[in-house]
Amino acid sequence: MKNTTAISSTLCTKTTSELQVLTTLAAIYSKLLDEEITPCKCRHLLHVQISGFMLFLFAAWNVGALVVGILWFATSLYSAKEAWNTPKTEA
């Protein structure tokens, strides 16, 4: 059974190698942030942004949905932090 780091690395390389749009968006993020942004990091940034935006919609709905939105936002932030801190290993 693979650990989560190996699964995440496999998902990043398999899904982003086929998407030219994500590569282009990663280049735009790289210019804006003055930092090397890989397509995998770009995917994590997009996930955090989408979950943060949806948090406003969940807040207007009800308390249960707000709790789910907060959990989603927190887990997306944590996964982005973990992806940012782990160095990419070359296979």
Coordinates of C-alpha atoms in Angstrom, one line a residue:
M1 CA 0.0 0.0 0.0
K2 CA 1.4 3.4 -1.0
N3 CA 1.6 6.2 1.5
T4 CA -0.1 9.5 0.9
T5 CA 3.0 11.3 -0.3
A6 CA 3.6 8.7 -3.0
I7 CA -0.1 8.8 -4.0
S8 CA -0.1 12.6 -4.1
S9 CA 3.1 12.7 -6.2
T10 CA 1.6 10.2 -8.6
L11 CA -1.6 12.1 -9.0
C12 CA 0.3 15.4 -9.5
T13 CA 2.5 14.0 -12.3
K14 CA -0.3 12.0 -14.0
T15 CA -3.0 14.7 -14.0
T16 CA -0.9 17.8 -14.7
S17 CA 1.2 16.4 -17.5
E18 CA -1.9 16.3 -19.7
L19 CA -3.3 19.7 -18.9
Q20 CA -1.7 22.6 -20.8
V21 CA -4.1 25.1 -19.1
L22 CA -2.8 24.2 -15.7
T23 CA 0.8 24.6 -16.9
T24 CA 0.0 28.0 -18.3
L25 CA -1.8 29.1 -15.1
A26 CA 1.2 27.9 -13.0
A27 CA 3.4 30.2 -15.2
I28 CA 1.1 33.1 -14.4
Y29 CA 1.2 32.3 -10.7
S30 CA 5.0 32.1 -10.9
K31 CA 5.2 35.6 -12.4
L32 CA 2.8 37.0 -9.8
L33 CA 4.4 35.4 -6.8
D34 CA 8.0 35.7 -8.0
E35 CA 8.5 32.0 -7.0
E36 CA 8.7 28.7 -8.9
I37 CA 5.1 27.3 -9.0
T38 CA 4.8 23.8 -10.4
P39 CA 1.5 22.6 -11.8
C40 CA 1.0 20.5 -8.7
K41 CA 1.4 23.5 -6.5
C42 CA -0.9 25.4 -8.8
R43 CA -3.5 22.7 -8.3
H44 CA -3.3 23.1 -4.6
L45 CA -3.6 26.9 -4.8
L46 CA -6.7 26.5 -6.9
H47 CA -8.2 24.1 -4.4
V48 CA -7.6 26.5 -1.5
Q49 CA -9.1 29.4 -3.5
I50 CA -12.2 27.4 -4.5
S51 CA -12.8 26.2 -1.0
G52 CA -12.3 29.7 0.4
F53 CA -14.8 31.1 -2.1
M54 CA -17.3 28.4 -1.3
L55 CA -17.0 29.2 2.4
F56 CA -18.9 32.4 1.8
L57 CA -21.7 30.5 0.1
F58 CA -21.8 27.9 2.9
A59 CA -21.9 30.7 5.5
A60 CA -25.1 32.0 4.0
W61 CA -26.8 28.6 3.9
N62 CA -26.8 27.1 7.4
V63 CA -24.6 26.3 10.4
G64 CA -24.0 22.6 9.4
A65 CA -22.9 23.6 5.9
L66 CA -20.7 26.3 7.4
V67 CA -18.9 23.7 9.5
V68 CA -18.4 21.5 6.4
G69 CA -17.0 24.5 4.5
I70 CA -14.6 25.3 7.3
L71 CA -13.4 21.7 7.4
W72 CA -13.0 21.7 3.6
F73 CA -11.0 25.0 3.7
A74 CA -8.8 23.7 6.6
T75 CA -8.0 20.4 4.9
S76 CA -7.2 22.2 1.6
L77 CA -4.9 24.6 3.4
Y78 CA -3.2 21.7 5.2
S79 CA -2.7 19.7 2.0
A80 CA -1.3 22.7 0.2
K81 CA 1.1 23.4 3.1
E82 CA 2.3 19.8 3.0
A83 CA 2.7 19.8 -0.8
W84 CA 4.6 23.1 -0.5
N85 CA 7.0 21.8 2.1
T86 CA 7.8 18.4 0.6
P87 CA 10.5 18.5 -2.0
K88 CA 9.7 16.9 -5.3
T89 CA 11.7 13.7 -5.8
E90 CA 12.8 12.9 -9.3
A91 CA 12.1 9.3 -10.3

